[in-house]
CSV table of C-alpha atoms and ligand atoms in Angstrom, one decimal:
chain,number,residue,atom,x,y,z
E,24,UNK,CA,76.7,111.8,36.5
E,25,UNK,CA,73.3,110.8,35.8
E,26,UNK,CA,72.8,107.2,36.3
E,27,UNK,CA,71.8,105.1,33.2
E,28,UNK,CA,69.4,102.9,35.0
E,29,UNK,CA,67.4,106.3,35.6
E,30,UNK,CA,66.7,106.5,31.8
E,31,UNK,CA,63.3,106.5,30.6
E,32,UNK,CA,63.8,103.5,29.4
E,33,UNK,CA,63.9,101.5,32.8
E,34,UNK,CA,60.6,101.6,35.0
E,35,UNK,CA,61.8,100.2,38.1
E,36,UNK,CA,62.9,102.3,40.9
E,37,UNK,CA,64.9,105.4,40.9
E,38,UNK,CA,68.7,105.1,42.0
E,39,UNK,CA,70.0,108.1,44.2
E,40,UNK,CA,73.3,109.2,44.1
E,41,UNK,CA,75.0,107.3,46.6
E,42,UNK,CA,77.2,108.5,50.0
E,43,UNK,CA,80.9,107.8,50.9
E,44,UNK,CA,80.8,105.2,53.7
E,45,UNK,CA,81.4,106.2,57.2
E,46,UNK,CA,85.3,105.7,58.4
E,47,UNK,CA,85.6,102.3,59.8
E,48,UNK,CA,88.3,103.7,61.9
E,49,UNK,CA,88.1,106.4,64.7
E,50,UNK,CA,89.4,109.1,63.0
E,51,UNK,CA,91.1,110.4,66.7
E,52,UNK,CA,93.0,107.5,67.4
E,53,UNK,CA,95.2,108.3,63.8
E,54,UNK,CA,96.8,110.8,66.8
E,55,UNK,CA,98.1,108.2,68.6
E,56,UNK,CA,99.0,105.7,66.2
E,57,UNK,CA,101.4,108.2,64.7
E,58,UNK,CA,102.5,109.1,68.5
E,59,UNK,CA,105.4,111.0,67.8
E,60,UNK,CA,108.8,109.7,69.5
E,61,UNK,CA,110.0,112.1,72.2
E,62,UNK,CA,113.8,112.1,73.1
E,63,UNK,CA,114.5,111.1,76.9
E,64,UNK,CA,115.0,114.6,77.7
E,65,UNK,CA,111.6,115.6,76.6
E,66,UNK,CA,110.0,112.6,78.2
E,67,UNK,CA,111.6,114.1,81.4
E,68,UNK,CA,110.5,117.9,80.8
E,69,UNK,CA,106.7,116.5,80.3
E,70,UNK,CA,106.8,114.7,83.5
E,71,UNK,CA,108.3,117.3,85.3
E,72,UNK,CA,105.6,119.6,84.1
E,73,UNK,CA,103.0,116.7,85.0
E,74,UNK,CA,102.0,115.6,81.4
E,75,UNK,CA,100.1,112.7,81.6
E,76,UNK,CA,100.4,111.2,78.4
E,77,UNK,CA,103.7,111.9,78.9
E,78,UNK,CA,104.1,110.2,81.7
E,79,UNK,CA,101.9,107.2,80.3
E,80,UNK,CA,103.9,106.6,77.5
E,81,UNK,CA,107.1,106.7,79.4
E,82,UNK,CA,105.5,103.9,81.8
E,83,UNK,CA,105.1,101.8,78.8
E,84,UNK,CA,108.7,102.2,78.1
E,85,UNK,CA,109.6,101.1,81.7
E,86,UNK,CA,107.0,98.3,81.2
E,87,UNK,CA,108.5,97.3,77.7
E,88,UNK,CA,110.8,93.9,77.7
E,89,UNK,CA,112.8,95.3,74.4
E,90,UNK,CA,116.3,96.5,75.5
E,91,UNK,CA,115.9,100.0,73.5
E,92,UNK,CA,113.1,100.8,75.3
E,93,UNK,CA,115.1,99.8,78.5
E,94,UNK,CA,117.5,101.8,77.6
E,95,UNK,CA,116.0,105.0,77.1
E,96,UNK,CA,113.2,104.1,80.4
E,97,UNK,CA,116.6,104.1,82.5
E,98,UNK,CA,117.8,107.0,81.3
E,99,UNK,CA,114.4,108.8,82.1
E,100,UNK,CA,113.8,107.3,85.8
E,101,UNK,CA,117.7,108.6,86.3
E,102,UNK,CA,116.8,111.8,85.2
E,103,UNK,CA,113.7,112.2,87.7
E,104,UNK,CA,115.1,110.4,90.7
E,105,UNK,CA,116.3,114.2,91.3
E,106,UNK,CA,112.7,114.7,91.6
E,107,UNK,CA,111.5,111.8,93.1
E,108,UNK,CA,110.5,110.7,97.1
E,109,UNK,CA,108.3,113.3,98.3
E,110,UNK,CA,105.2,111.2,98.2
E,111,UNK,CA,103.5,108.8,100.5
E,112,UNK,CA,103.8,105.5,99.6
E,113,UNK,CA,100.9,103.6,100.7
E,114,UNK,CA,100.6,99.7,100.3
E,115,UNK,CA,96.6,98.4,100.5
E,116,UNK,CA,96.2,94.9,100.4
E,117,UNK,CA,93.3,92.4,100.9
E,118,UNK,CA,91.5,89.5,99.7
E,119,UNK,CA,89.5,89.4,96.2
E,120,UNK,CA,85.9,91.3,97.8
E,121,UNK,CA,88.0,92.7,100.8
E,122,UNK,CA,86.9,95.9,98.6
E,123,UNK,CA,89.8,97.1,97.4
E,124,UNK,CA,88.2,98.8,94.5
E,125,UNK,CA,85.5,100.3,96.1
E,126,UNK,CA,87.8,101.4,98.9
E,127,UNK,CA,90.5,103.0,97.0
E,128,UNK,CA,87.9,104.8,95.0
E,129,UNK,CA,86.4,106.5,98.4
E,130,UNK,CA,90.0,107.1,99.9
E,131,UNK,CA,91.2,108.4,96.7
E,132,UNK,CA,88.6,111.2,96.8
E,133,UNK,CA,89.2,111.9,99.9
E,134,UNK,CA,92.8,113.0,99.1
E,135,UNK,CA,91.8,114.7,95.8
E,136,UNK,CA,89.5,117.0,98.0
E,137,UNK,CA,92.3,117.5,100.1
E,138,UNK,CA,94.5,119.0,97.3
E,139,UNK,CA,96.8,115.7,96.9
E,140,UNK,CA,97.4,114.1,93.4
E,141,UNK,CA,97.2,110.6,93.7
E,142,UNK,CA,98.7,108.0,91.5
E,143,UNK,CA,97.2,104.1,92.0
E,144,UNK,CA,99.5,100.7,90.5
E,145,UNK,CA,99.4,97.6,91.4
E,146,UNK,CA,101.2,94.4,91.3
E,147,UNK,CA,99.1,91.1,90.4
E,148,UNK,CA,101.2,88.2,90.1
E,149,UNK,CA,98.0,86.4,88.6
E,150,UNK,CA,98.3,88.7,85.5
E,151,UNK,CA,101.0,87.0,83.8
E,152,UNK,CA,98.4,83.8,83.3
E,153,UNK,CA,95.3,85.9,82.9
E,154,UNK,CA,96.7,88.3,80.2
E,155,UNK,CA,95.4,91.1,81.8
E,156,UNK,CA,95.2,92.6,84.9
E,157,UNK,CA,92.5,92.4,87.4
E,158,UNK,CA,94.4,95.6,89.6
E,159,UNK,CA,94.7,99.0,89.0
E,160,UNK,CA,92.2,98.9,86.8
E,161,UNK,CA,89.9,102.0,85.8
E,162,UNK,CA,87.0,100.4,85.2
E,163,UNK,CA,87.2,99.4,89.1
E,164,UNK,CA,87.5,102.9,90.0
E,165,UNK,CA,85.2,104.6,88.5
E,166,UNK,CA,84.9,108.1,90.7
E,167,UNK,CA,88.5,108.7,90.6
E,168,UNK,CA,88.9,107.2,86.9
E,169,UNK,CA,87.5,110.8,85.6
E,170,UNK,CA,89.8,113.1,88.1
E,171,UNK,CA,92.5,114.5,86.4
E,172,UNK,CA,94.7,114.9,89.5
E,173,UNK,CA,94.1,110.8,89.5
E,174,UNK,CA,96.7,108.9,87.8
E,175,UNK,CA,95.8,104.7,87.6
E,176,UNK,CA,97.8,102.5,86.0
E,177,UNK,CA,96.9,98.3,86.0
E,178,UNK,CA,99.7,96.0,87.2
E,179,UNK,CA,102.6,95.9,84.8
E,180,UNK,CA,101.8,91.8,83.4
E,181,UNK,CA,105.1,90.5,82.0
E,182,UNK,CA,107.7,89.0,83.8
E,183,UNK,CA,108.4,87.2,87.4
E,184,UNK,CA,107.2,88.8,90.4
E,185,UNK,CA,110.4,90.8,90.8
E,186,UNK,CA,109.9,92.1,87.0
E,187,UNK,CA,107.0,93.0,88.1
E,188,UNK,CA,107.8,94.6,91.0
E,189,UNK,CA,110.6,96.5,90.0
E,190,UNK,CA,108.5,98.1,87.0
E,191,UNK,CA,106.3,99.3,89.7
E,192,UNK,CA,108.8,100.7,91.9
E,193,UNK,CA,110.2,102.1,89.2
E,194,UNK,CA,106.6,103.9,87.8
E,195,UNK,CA,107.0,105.2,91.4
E,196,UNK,CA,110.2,107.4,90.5
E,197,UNK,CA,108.7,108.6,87.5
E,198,UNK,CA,104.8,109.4,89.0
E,199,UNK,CA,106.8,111.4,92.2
E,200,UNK,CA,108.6,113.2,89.5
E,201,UNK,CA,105.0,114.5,87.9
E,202,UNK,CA,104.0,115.9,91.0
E,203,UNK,CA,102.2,113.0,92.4
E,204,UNK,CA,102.2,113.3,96.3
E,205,UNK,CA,100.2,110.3,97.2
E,206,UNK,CA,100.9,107.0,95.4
E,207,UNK,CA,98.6,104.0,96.0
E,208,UNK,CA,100.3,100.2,95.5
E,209,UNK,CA,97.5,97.7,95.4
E,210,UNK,CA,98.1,93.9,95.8
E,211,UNK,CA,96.2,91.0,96.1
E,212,UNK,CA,96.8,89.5,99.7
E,213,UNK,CA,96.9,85.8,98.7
E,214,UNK,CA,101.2,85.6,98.0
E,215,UNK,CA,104.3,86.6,97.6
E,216,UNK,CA,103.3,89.9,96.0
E,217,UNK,CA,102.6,91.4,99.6
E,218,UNK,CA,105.9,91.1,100.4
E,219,UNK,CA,107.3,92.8,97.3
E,220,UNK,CA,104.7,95.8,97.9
E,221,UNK,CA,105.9,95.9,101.7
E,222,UNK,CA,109.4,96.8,99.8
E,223,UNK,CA,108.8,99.5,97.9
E,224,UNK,CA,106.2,101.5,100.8
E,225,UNK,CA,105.8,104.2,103.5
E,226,UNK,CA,102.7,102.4,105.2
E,227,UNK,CA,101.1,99.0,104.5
E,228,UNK,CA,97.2,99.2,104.7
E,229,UNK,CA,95.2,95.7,105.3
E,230,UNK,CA,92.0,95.1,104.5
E,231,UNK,CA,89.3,93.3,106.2
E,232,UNK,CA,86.2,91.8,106.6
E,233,UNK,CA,84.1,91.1,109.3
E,234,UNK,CA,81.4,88.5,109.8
E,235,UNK,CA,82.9,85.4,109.1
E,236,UNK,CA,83.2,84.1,112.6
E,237,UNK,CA,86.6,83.3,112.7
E,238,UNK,CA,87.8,86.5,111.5
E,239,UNK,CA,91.5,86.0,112.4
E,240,UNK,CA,91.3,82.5,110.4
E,241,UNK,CA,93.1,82.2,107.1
E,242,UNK,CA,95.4,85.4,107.7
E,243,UNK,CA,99.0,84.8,107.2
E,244,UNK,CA,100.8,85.9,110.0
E,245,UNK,CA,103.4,87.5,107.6
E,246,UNK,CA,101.0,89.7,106.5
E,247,UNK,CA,99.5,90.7,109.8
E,248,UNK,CA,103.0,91.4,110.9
E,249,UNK,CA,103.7,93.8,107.7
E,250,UNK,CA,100.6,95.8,108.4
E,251,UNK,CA,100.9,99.1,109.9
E,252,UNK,CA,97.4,99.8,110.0
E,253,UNK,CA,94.6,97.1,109.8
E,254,UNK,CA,90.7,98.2,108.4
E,255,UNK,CA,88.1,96.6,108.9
E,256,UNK,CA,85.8,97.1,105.6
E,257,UNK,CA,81.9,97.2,105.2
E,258,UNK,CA,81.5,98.3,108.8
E,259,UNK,CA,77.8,99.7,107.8
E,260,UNK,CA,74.3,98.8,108.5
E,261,UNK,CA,73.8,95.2,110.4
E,262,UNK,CA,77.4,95.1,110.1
E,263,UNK,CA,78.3,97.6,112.3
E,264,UNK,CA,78.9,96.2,115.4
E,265,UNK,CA,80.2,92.5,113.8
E,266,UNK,CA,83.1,94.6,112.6
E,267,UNK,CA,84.0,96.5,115.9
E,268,UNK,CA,84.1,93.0,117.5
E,269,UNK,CA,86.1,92.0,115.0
E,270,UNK,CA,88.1,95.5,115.3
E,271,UNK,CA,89.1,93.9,118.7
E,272,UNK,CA,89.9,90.7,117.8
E,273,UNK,CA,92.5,91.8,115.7
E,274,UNK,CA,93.4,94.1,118.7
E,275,UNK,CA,94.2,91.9,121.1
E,276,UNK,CA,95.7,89.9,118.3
E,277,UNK,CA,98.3,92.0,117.6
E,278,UNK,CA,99.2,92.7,121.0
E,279,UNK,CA,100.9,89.3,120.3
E,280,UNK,CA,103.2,90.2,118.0
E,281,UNK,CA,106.4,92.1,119.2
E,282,UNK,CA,107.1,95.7,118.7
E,283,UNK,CA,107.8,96.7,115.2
E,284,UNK,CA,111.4,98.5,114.5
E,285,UNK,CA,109.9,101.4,113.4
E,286,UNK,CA,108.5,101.8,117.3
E,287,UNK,CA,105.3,101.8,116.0
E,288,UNK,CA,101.4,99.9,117.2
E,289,UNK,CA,99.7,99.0,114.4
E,290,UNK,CA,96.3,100.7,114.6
E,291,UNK,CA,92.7,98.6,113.8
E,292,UNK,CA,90.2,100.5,112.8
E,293,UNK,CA,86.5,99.7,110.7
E,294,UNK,CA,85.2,101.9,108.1
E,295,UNK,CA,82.7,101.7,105.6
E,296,UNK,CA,84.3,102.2,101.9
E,297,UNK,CA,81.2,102.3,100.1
E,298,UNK,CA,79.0,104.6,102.5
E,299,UNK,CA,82.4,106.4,102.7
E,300,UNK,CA,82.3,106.5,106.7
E,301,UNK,CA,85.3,106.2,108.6
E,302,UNK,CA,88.0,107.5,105.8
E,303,UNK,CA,89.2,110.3,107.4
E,304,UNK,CA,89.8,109.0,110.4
E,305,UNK,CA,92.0,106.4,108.0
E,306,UNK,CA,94.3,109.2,106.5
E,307,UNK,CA,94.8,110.8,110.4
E,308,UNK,CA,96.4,107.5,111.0
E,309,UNK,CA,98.7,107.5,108.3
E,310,UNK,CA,99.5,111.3,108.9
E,311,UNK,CA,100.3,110.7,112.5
E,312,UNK,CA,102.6,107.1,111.0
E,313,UNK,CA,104.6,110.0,109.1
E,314,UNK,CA,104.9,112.0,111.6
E,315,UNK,CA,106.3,109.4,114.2
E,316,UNK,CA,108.4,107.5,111.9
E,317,UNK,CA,109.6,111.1,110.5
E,318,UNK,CA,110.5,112.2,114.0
E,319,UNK,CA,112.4,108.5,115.3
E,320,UNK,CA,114.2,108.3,112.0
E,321,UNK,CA,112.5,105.1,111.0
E,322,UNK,CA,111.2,107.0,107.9
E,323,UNK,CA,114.0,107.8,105.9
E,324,UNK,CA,116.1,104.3,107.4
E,325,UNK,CA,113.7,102.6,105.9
E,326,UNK,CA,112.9,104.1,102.5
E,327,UNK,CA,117.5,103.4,102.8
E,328,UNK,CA,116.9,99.6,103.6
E,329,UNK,CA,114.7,99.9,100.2
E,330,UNK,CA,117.0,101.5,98.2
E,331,UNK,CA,119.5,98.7,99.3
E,332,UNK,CA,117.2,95.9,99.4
E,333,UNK,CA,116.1,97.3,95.1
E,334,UNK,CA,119.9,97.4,94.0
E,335,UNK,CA,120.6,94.0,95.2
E,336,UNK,CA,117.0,92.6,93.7
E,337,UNK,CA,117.8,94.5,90.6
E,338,UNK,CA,121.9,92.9,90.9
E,339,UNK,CA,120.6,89.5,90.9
E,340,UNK,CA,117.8,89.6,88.4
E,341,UNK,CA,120.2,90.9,85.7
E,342,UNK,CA,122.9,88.2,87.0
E,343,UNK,CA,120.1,85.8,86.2
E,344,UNK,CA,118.9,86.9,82.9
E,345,UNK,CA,122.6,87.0,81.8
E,346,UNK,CA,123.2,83.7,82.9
E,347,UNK,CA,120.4,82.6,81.3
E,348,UNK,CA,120.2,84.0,77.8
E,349,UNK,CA,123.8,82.9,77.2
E,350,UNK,CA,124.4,81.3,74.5
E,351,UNK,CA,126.4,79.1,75.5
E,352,UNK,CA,124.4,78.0,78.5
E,353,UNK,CA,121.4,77.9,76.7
E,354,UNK,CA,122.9,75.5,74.6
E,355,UNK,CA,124.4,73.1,77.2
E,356,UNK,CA,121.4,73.3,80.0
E,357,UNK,CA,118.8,70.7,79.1
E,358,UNK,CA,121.6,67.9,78.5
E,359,UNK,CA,123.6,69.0,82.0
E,360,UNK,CA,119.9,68.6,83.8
E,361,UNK,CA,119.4,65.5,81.7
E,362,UNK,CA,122.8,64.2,83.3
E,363,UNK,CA,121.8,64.8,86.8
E,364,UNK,CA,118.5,63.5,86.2
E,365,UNK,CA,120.1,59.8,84.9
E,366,UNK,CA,122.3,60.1,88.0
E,367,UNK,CA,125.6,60.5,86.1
E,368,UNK,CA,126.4,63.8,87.7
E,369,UNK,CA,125.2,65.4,90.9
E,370,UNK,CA,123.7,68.8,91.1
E,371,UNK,CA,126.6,70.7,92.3
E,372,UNK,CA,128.6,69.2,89.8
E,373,UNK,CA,126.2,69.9,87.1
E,374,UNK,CA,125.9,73.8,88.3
E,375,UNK,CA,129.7,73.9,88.6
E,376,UNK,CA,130.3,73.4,85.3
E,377,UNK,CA,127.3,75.0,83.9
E,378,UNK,CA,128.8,78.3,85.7
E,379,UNK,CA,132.2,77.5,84.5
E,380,UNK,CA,131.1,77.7,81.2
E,381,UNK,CA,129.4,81.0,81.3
E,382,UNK,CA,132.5,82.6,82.9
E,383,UNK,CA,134.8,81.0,80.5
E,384,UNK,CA,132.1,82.6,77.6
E,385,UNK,CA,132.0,85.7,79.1
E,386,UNK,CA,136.1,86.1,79.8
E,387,UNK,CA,136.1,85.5,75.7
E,388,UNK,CA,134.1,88.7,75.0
N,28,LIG,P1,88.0,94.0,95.6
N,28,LIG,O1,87.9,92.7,95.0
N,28,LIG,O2,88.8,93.9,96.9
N,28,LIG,O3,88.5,95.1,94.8
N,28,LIG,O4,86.5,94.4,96.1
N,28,LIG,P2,85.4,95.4,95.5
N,28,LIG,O5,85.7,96.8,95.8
N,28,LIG,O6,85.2,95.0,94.1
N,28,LIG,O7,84.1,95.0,96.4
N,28,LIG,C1,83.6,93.7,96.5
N,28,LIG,C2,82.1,93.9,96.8
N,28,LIG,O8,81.9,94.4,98.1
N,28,LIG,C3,81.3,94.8,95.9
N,28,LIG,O9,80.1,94.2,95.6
N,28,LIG,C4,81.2,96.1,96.7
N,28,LIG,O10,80.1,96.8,96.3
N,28,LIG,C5,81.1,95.5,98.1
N,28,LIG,N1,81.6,96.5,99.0
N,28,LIG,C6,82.8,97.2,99.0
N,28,LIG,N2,82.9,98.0,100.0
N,28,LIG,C7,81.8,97.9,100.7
N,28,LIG,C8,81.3,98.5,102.0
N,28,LIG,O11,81.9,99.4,102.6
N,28,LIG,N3,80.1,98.1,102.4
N,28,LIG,C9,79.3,97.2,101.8
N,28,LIG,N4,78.2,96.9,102.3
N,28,LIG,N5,79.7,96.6,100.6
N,28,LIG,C10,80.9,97.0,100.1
């Protein structure tokens, strides 16, 4: 329609016919708002045929703190642990600027070229404060971010560190079951979480740095002790011969330690993760770590002890959680810790009856 303020009878400007605004809204994300809802058995059909969104979403589920989506996650991962264990599982761990990032960008490569499908998590017990998690990220890894046969998924953030760590063993199952022969569990090495990614892997990877004088300063024995193989990042210009000293430092240190059970002498060697020097010398040690612990039996014993080591984590946590989102518990706890905390009962006494209470609830249902 013509507008009136065009009419002969106005002299100002001329008004055009106007245009629809733009969509405020990416159009393309409408497909995943209305994601449709697949049945557990097609989840497990699209991750055995490798379909990553797929697989993705069914992470989530595993991720997910509501019991439906529990429900159906559990039913998945028991459908693919058929399909599950035929990948490396490689633990890498260092300090914040080790060069974890940068390192498991060039390593991951590496495999890609060699025909492997690599999946990358991580487990950040900093990520339940932050909100967010500063592993695993893609934005870290930005050559292998944009390979399809790369699969990166950040640190699962809700939860204790055994929440957390059992959602990641758990996105193990389901990634082995898509086809994924290499799988990459990233930590930070300042904790506990070392320990929980030293549970769930083939080979534990430390990173290093040289340079700082003291280079064998400030590392938790634990975590030397873990390590199958230790590397000694940013071995590359000036650096070059700082980090073979160090390389021998943490030789000689290690002759310290006693023999590991799997029969095997952790090996030290320094790379350069951003020039990409020294990687494939990395994955020859890992291959030849197979290999030996494949050959003594240690392999398969220890993916066992695991498997063990994951039921009882997994019995406990749930004894907890249903000890502690009892009704009747919850009701009675603050007042039995207020009594022990006026001295008019003592601990044992208090957790006596606070147990007797929860079996007498739970003989009732
Ligand atoms: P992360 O915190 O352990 O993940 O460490 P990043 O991968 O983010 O690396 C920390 C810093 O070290 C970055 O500025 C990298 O560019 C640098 N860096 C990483 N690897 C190397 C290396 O091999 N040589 C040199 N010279 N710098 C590196």
């Amino acid at each position: 329609m013509e507008h009136p303020e065009n009419d002969e009878m106005y002299k100002g400007l001329k008004v055009n016919k106007g245009i629809s605004d733009a969509p405020t809204v990416n159009p393309y994300l409408t497909k995943r708002i209305q994601r449709k809802e697949y049945t557990p058995a097609e989840f497990v059909d699209g991750i055995l045929k490798g379909n990553i969104t797929i697989l993705s979403q069914a992470v989530t589920l595993v991720e997910s703190a509501r019991p439906e989506h529990q429900q159906v996650a559990q039913e998945i991962i028991e459908k693919c642990l058929p399909y599950a264990g035929k990948s490396v599982r490689i633990g890498i761990t260092g300090v914040p600027g080790a060069g974890k990032s940068t390192s498991i960008d060039a390593f991951g490569i590496h495999l890609l070229n060699q025909g492997h499908k690599l999946a990358v998590l991580a487990i950040d017990p900093s990520s339940e404060r932050t909100k967010g998690s500063i592993l695993g990220d893609k934005t870290r890894m930005e050559e292998l971010s944009r390979e399809k046969n790369a699969f990166i998924r950040p640190s699962p953030s809700a939860g204790s560190l055994g929440g957390v760590a059992r959602k990641t063993r758990e996105t193990i199952v389901l990634c082995e079951a898509a086809g994924f022969d290499a799988v990459f569990v990233e930590t930070v090495g300042v904790g506990q979480s070392e320990t929980a990614v030293h549970s769930m892997v083939d080979f534990f990877l430390l990173i290093q740095l040289a340079g700082t004088g003291d280079e064998l300063q400030g590392i938790k024995r634990g975590i030397m002790e873990m390590a199958d193989g230790i590397i000694i990042n940013k071995a590359d210009g000036d650096n070059i011969e700082k980090a073979k000293l160090a390389a021998s430092q943490f030789r000689n240190a290690l002759h310290l330690f006693p023999l590991a059970d799997s029969g095997w002498t952790p090996k030290v060697l320094t790379y350069s993760g951003y020039y990409k020097l020294g990687i494939p010398e990395i994955w020859e040690m890992i291959d030849e770590y197979v290999a030996f612990t494949k050959n003594n039996g240690y392999f398969s014993h220890k993916r066992n002890e695991q498997a063990k080591y994951w039921m009882y984590e997994s019995i406990n946590e749930t004894l907890r959680d249903t000890f502690y989102h009892n009704p009747a518990v919850e009701e009675m706890l603050v007042a039995t810790e207020q009594q022990v905390l006026n001295n008019e009962i003592s601990s044992f006494v208090a957790a006596k009856r606070m147990m007797d209470l929860f079996l007498h609830d739970l003989s009732k249902k």
